[in-house]
Amino acid sequence: AIPAALDRRETPTERAAWRLYGGALLYVVVSSFMLVMLFPGGLRSLVDLATSLSFVVAPAVGAVNLRLVTQETFPRRCRPPRWLRVLALAGLAFNVGFCALFVYTLLV
């Protein structure tokens, strides 16, 4: 079984997926290196930038995620129950409020 698995040929789709993965990995490596080089004074400013971006982007990611798991095309058996959707909405509201507070403290 093992020699047969090692001898298996990749399909064109699998080769394209590996090519895409390799390209994405190369992009992450190069962009990470460039970011570190753009902040030569230390990583504190880079961490501050990453923290700021994550606080601002988190509500949008949460809203998109909630939308995806509650739409009709998502399998019914995998959708969250009502109480969990209410909890997710409360968490999303908290996230938006915290983001607004964070941006306010940056501006003031």
GROMACS .gro file of N, CA and C in nm:
model
  324
    1ALA      N    1   0.082  -0.119   0.000
    1ALA     CA    2   0.000   0.000   0.000
    1ALA      C    3   0.086   0.126   0.000
    2ILE      N    4   0.195   0.124   0.075
    2ILE     CA    5   0.279   0.244   0.082
    2ILE      C    6   0.349   0.269  -0.052
    3PRO      N    7   0.410   0.169  -0.116
    3PRO     CA    8   0.473   0.198  -0.246
    3PRO      C    9   0.373   0.247  -0.350
    4ALA      N   10   0.251   0.195  -0.345
    4ALA     CA   11   0.149   0.242  -0.439
    4ALA      C   12   0.113   0.388  -0.412
    5ALA      N   13   0.108   0.427  -0.286
    5ALA     CA   14   0.076   0.565  -0.250
    5ALA      C   15   0.190   0.659  -0.292
    6LEU      N   16   0.313   0.613  -0.280
    6LEU     CA   17   0.427   0.696  -0.319
    6LEU      C   18   0.438   0.710  -0.470
    7ASP      N   19   0.389   0.610  -0.543
    7ASP     CA   20   0.398   0.611  -0.688
    7ASP      C   21   0.281   0.684  -0.754
    8ARG      N   22   0.185   0.728  -0.676
    8ARG     CA   23   0.065   0.791  -0.731
    8ARG      C   24   0.100   0.918  -0.805
    9ARG      N   25   0.038   0.939  -0.919
    9ARG     CA   26   0.061   1.058  -1.000
    9ARG      C   27  -0.033   1.170  -0.956
   10GLU      N   28   0.018   1.291  -0.958
   10GLU     CA   29  -0.066   1.407  -0.924
   10GLU      C   30  -0.149   1.446  -1.045
   11THR      N   31  -0.272   1.486  -1.018
   11THR     CA   32  -0.358   1.535  -1.125
   11THR      C   33  -0.320   1.681  -1.154
   12PRO      N   34  -0.361   1.733  -1.268
   12PRO     CA   35  -0.334   1.875  -1.296
   12PRO      C   36  -0.392   1.969  -1.191
   13THR      N   37  -0.506   1.934  -1.135
   13THR     CA   38  -0.566   2.017  -1.030
   13THR      C   39  -0.480   2.018  -0.905
   14GLU      N   40  -0.426   1.901  -0.869
   14GLU     CA   41  -0.339   1.895  -0.752
   14GLU      C   42  -0.210   1.973  -0.775
   15ARG      N   43  -0.155   1.963  -0.895
   15ARG     CA   44  -0.034   2.041  -0.925
   15ARG      C   45  -0.061   2.190  -0.918
   16ALA      N   46  -0.178   2.232  -0.968
   16ALA     CA   47  -0.214   2.374  -0.961
   16ALA      C   48  -0.231   2.419  -0.817
   17ALA      N   49  -0.291   2.331  -0.735
   17ALA     CA   50  -0.309   2.366  -0.593
   17ALA      C   51  -0.174   2.379  -0.523
   18TRP      N   52  -0.079   2.288  -0.551
   18TRP     CA   53   0.053   2.298  -0.490
   18TRP      C   54   0.126   2.422  -0.540
   19ARG      N   55   0.107   2.457  -0.668
   19ARG     CA   56   0.170   2.578  -0.722
   19ARG      C   57   0.114   2.702  -0.652
   20LEU      N   58  -0.017   2.704  -0.632
   20LEU     CA   59  -0.080   2.816  -0.562
   20LEU      C   60  -0.031   2.824  -0.418
   21TYR      N   61  -0.022   2.709  -0.352
   21TYR     CA   62   0.028   2.706  -0.214
   21TYR      C   63   0.172   2.758  -0.206
   22GLY      N   64   0.255   2.713  -0.298
   22GLY     CA   65   0.395   2.759  -0.300
   22GLY      C   66   0.404   2.908  -0.325
   23GLY      N   67   0.322   2.959  -0.415
   23GLY     CA   68   0.320   3.103  -0.442
   23GLY      C   69   0.274   3.183  -0.321
   24ALA      N   70   0.171   3.133  -0.254
   24ALA     CA   71   0.121   3.201  -0.135
   24ALA      C   72   0.225   3.200  -0.024
   25LEU      N   73   0.292   3.087  -0.008
   25LEU     CA   74   0.396   3.077   0.094
   25LEU      C   75   0.512   3.171   0.064
   26LEU      N   76   0.551   3.178  -0.061
   26LEU     CA   77   0.658   3.270  -0.100
   26LEU      C   78   0.616   3.416  -0.076
   27TYR      N   79   0.491   3.448  -0.106
   27TYR     CA   80   0.440   3.583  -0.081
   27TYR      C   81   0.446   3.617   0.068
   28VAL      N   82   0.406   3.525   0.153
   28VAL     CA   83   0.408   3.549   0.298
   28VAL      C   84   0.552   3.570   0.346
   29VAL      N   85   0.643   3.489   0.299
   29VAL     CA   86   0.783   3.501   0.341
   29VAL      C   87   0.841   3.635   0.297
   30VAL      N   88   0.821   3.670   0.170
   30VAL     CA   89   0.878   3.795   0.118
   30VAL      C   90   0.815   3.916   0.185
   31SER      N   91   0.682   3.917   0.199
   31SER     CA   92   0.616   4.033   0.261
   31SER      C   93   0.652   4.043   0.409
   32SER      N   94   0.668   3.932   0.478
   32SER     CA   95   0.710   3.937   0.619
   32SER      C   96   0.850   3.994   0.631
   33PHE      N   97   0.938   3.950   0.545
   33PHE     CA   98   1.075   4.002   0.546
   33PHE      C   99   1.075   4.152   0.518
   34MET      N  100   0.995   4.196   0.421
   34MET     CA  101   0.988   4.338   0.388
   34MET      C  102   0.934   4.419   0.505
   35LEU      N  103   0.832   4.366   0.574
   35LEU     CA  104   0.777   4.437   0.690
   35LEU      C  105   0.881   4.453   0.800
   36VAL      N  106   0.956   4.348   0.825
   36VAL     CA  107   1.060   4.356   0.929
   36VAL      C  108   1.167   4.456   0.888
   37MET      N  109   1.199   4.461   0.760
   37MET     CA  110   1.300   4.556   0.714
   37MET      C  111   1.248   4.700   0.716
   38LEU      N  112   1.118   4.719   0.701
   38LEU     CA  113   1.061   4.854   0.706
   38LEU      C  114   1.057   4.911   0.847
   39PHE      N  115   1.069   4.826   0.946
   39PHE     CA  116   1.066   4.869   1.087
   39PHE      C  117   1.200   4.834   1.152
   40PRO      N  118   1.309   4.899   1.109
   40PRO     CA  119   1.441   4.862   1.161
   40PRO      C  120   1.464   4.903   1.306
   41GLY      N  121   1.385   4.999   1.356
   41GLY     CA  122   1.405   5.047   1.492
   41GLY      C  123   1.360   4.950   1.598
   42GLY      N  124   1.295   4.847   1.562
   42GLY     CA  125   1.246   4.750   1.657
   42GLY      C  126   1.111   4.697   1.614
   43LEU      N  127   1.070   4.597   1.682
   43LEU     CA  128   0.945   4.532   1.646
   43LEU      C  129   0.824   4.591   1.718
   44ARG      N  130   0.848   4.683   1.810
   44ARG     CA  131   0.735   4.740   1.885
   44ARG      C  132   0.635   4.809   1.792
   45SER      N  133   0.685   4.888   1.697
   45SER     CA  134   0.595   4.957   1.605
   45SER      C  135   0.523   4.857   1.515
   46LEU      N  136   0.588   4.749   1.479
   46LEU     CA  137   0.524   4.646   1.399
   46LEU      C  138   0.413   4.577   1.478
   47VAL      N  139   0.438   4.549   1.604
   47VAL     CA  140   0.336   4.489   1.689
   47VAL      C  141   0.219   4.586   1.709
   48ASP      N  142   0.248   4.715   1.727
   48ASP     CA  143   0.142   4.815   1.738
   48ASP      C  144   0.057   4.820   1.612
   49LEU      N  145   0.120   4.813   1.496
   49LEU     CA  146   0.046   4.812   1.370
   49LEU      C  147  -0.042   4.688   1.359
   50ALA      N  148   0.014   4.572   1.391
   50ALA     CA  149  -0.063   4.448   1.384
   50ALA      C  150  -0.180   4.449   1.481
   51THR      N  151  -0.160   4.502   1.601
   51THR     CA  152  -0.268   4.511   1.698
   51THR      C  153  -0.377   4.604   1.650
   52SER      N  154  -0.340   4.717   1.597
   52SER     CA  155  -0.438   4.814   1.547
   52SER      C  156  -0.519   4.755   1.432
   53LEU      N  157  -0.450   4.692   1.339
   53LEU     CA  158  -0.521   4.631   1.226
   53LEU      C  159  -0.615   4.520   1.271
   54SER      N  160  -0.573   4.440   1.367
   54SER     CA  161  -0.660   4.331   1.412
   54SER      C  162  -0.783   4.383   1.483
   55PHE      N  163  -0.770   4.489   1.562
   55PHE     CA  164  -0.887   4.546   1.628
   55PHE      C  165  -0.985   4.606   1.528
   56VAL      N  166  -0.934   4.663   1.421
   56VAL     CA  167  -1.021   4.726   1.322
   56VAL      C  168  -1.085   4.622   1.230
   57VAL      N  169  -1.013   4.518   1.196
   57VAL     CA  170  -1.062   4.418   1.101
   57VAL      C  171  -1.151   4.313   1.169
   58ALA      N  172  -1.134   4.287   1.297
   58ALA     CA  173  -1.206   4.181   1.366
   58ALA      C  174  -1.358   4.190   1.354
   59PRO      N  175  -1.421   4.306   1.369
   59PRO     CA  176  -1.567   4.310   1.353
   59PRO      C  177  -1.614   4.270   1.213
   60ALA      N  178  -1.542   4.309   1.112
   60ALA     CA  179  -1.579   4.273   0.975
   60ALA      C  180  -1.566   4.122   0.953
   61VAL      N  181  -1.460   4.063   1.003
   61VAL     CA  182  -1.440   3.919   0.989
   61VAL      C  183  -1.550   3.844   1.065
   62GLY      N  184  -1.584   3.892   1.183
   62GLY     CA  185  -1.691   3.829   1.261
   62GLY      C  186  -1.826   3.839   1.191
   63ALA      N  187  -1.855   3.954   1.131
   63ALA     CA  188  -1.982   3.972   1.061
   63ALA      C  189  -1.990   3.881   0.939
   64VAL      N  190  -1.881   3.871   0.863
   64VAL     CA  191  -1.881   3.784   0.746
   64VAL      C  192  -1.895   3.638   0.788
   65ASN      N  193  -1.827   3.598   0.893
   65ASN     CA  194  -1.835   3.462   0.942
   65ASN      C  195  -1.978   3.428   0.986
   66LEU      N  196  -2.040   3.519   1.061
   66LEU     CA  197  -2.178   3.496   1.105
   66LEU      C  198  -2.271   3.486   0.987
   67ARG      N  199  -2.251   3.571   0.889
   67ARG     CA  200  -2.335   3.568   0.768
   67ARG      C  201  -2.320   3.435   0.695
   68LEU      N  202  -2.198   3.386   0.684
   68LEU     CA  203  -2.173   3.261   0.611
   68LEU      C  204  -2.239   3.141   0.678
   69VAL      N  205  -2.231   3.132   0.811
   69VAL     CA  206  -2.285   3.013   0.878
   69VAL      C  207  -2.436   3.020   0.902
   70THR      N  208  -2.498   3.133   0.872
   70THR     CA  209  -2.643   3.143   0.891
   70THR      C  210  -2.720   3.152   0.761
   71GLN      N  211  -2.653   3.153   0.646
   71GLN     CA  212  -2.726   3.163   0.520
   71GLN      C  213  -2.789   3.030   0.481
   72GLU      N  214  -2.884   3.035   0.390
   72GLU     CA  215  -2.961   2.918   0.350
   72GLU      C  216  -2.876   2.811   0.281
   73THR      N  217  -2.769   2.849   0.214
   73THR     CA  218  -2.687   2.751   0.144
   73THR      C  219  -2.598   2.670   0.237
   74PHE      N  220  -2.583   2.714   0.360
   74PHE     CA  221  -2.504   2.640   0.460
   74PHE      C  222  -2.589   2.521   0.507
   75PRO      N  223  -2.529   2.402   0.524
   75PRO     CA  224  -2.609   2.286   0.565
   75PRO      C  225  -2.684   2.312   0.696
   76ARG      N  226  -2.811   2.278   0.697
   76ARG     CA  227  -2.896   2.305   0.813
   76ARG      C  228  -2.842   2.240   0.941
   77ARG      N  229  -2.791   2.119   0.928
   77ARG     CA  230  -2.743   2.048   1.047
   77ARG      C  231  -2.617   2.112   1.106
   78CYS      N  232  -2.550   2.195   1.027
   78CYS     CA  233  -2.427   2.259   1.073
   78CYS      C  234  -2.449   2.403   1.120
   79ARG      N  235  -2.567   2.456   1.101
   79ARG     CA  236  -2.594   2.594   1.142
   79ARG      C  237  -2.604   2.603   1.294
   80PRO      N  238  -2.561   2.715   1.350
   80PRO     CA  239  -2.570   2.730   1.496
   80PRO      C  240  -2.715   2.745   1.541
   81PRO      N  241  -2.746   2.696   1.661
   81PRO     CA  242  -2.882   2.714   1.714
   81PRO      C  243  -2.909   2.862   1.745
   82ARG      N  244  -3.034   2.892   1.774
   82ARG     CA  245  -3.075   3.031   1.796
   82ARG      C  246  -2.997   3.097   1.909
   83TRP      N  247  -2.980   3.026   2.021
   83TRP     CA  248  -2.911   3.087   2.135
   83TRP      C  249  -2.767   3.122   2.099
   84LEU      N  250  -2.705   3.041   2.013
   84LEU     CA  251  -2.568   3.069   1.975
   84LEU      C  252  -2.560   3.186   1.876
   85ARG      N  253  -2.662   3.201   1.791
   85ARG     CA  254  -2.667   3.317   1.702
   85ARG      C  255  -2.684   3.446   1.782
   86VAL      N  256  -2.769   3.440   1.887
   86VAL     CA  257  -2.788   3.557   1.974
   86VAL      C  258  -2.657   3.591   2.045
   87LEU      N  259  -2.588   3.490   2.094
   87LEU     CA  260  -2.459   3.511   2.159
   87LEU      C  261  -2.356   3.568   2.060
   88ALA      N  262  -2.359   3.519   1.936
   88ALA     CA  263  -2.267   3.571   1.834
   88ALA      C  264  -2.298   3.718   1.803
   89LEU      N  265  -2.425   3.753   1.796
   89LEU     CA  266  -2.462   3.893   1.772
   89LEU      C  267  -2.418   3.982   1.887
   90ALA      N  268  -2.433   3.932   2.010
   90ALA     CA  269  -2.387   4.009   2.126
   90ALA      C  270  -2.235   4.026   2.121
   91GLY      N  271  -2.164   3.921   2.085
   91GLY     CA  272  -2.019   3.930   2.073
   91GLY      C  273  -1.978   4.024   1.962
   92LEU      N  274  -2.053   4.023   1.853
   92LEU     CA  275  -2.024   4.113   1.742
   92LEU      C  276  -2.048   4.259   1.784
   93ALA      N  277  -2.155   4.283   1.858
   93ALA     CA  278  -2.182   4.418   1.908
   93ALA      C  279  -2.070   4.464   2.002
   94PHE      N  280  -2.025   4.375   2.088
   94PHE     CA  281  -1.914   4.406   2.178
   94PHE      C  282  -1.788   4.438   2.097
   95ASN      N  283  -1.764   4.357   1.994
   95ASN     CA  284  -1.647   4.376   1.910
   95ASN      C  285  -1.650   4.511   1.840
   96VAL      N  286  -1.766   4.549   1.786
   96VAL     CA  287  -1.780   4.679   1.719
   96VAL      C  288  -1.760   4.791   1.820
   97GLY      N  289  -1.820   4.779   1.938
   97GLY     CA  290  -1.804   4.881   2.042
   97GLY      C  291  -1.660   4.895   2.086
   98PHE      N  292  -1.593   4.783   2.105
   98PHE     CA  293  -1.453   4.787   2.146
   98PHE      C  294  -1.366   4.847   2.038
   99CYS      N  295  -1.398   4.817   1.912
   99CYS     CA  296  -1.325   4.875   1.800
   99CYS      C  297  -1.344   5.027   1.797
  100ALA      N  298  -1.468   5.072   1.817
  100ALA     CA  299  -1.495   5.216   1.819
  100ALA      C  300  -1.419   5.284   1.933
  101LEU      N  301  -1.418   5.221   2.050
  101LEU     CA  302  -1.343   5.275   2.164
  101LEU      C  303  -1.194   5.280   2.134
  102PHE      N  304  -1.144   5.178   2.072
  102PHE     CA  305  -1.002   5.170   2.037
  102PHE      C  306  -0.965   5.283   1.939
  103VAL      N  307  -1.045   5.300   1.835
  103VAL     CA  308  -1.018   5.407   1.737
  103VAL      C  309  -1.030   5.544   1.803
  104TYR      N  310  -1.130   5.560   1.891
  104TYR     CA  311  -1.147   5.687   1.962
  104TYR      C  312  -1.024   5.719   2.047
  105THR      N  313  -0.971   5.620   2.117
  105THR     CA  314  -0.853   5.647   2.201
  105THR      C  315  -0.730   5.679   2.116
  106LEU      N  316  -0.725   5.625   1.995
  106LEU     CA  317  -0.613   5.658   1.907
  106LEU      C  318  -0.622   5.802   1.857
  107LEU      N  319  -0.744   5.847   1.834
  107LEU     CA  320  -0.764   5.981   1.776
  107LEU      C  321  -0.759   6.091   1.881
  108VAL      N  322  -0.788   6.059   2.006
  108VAL     CA  323  -0.794   6.163   2.110
  108VAL      C  324  -0.662   6.169   2.185
   0.00000   0.00000   0.00000
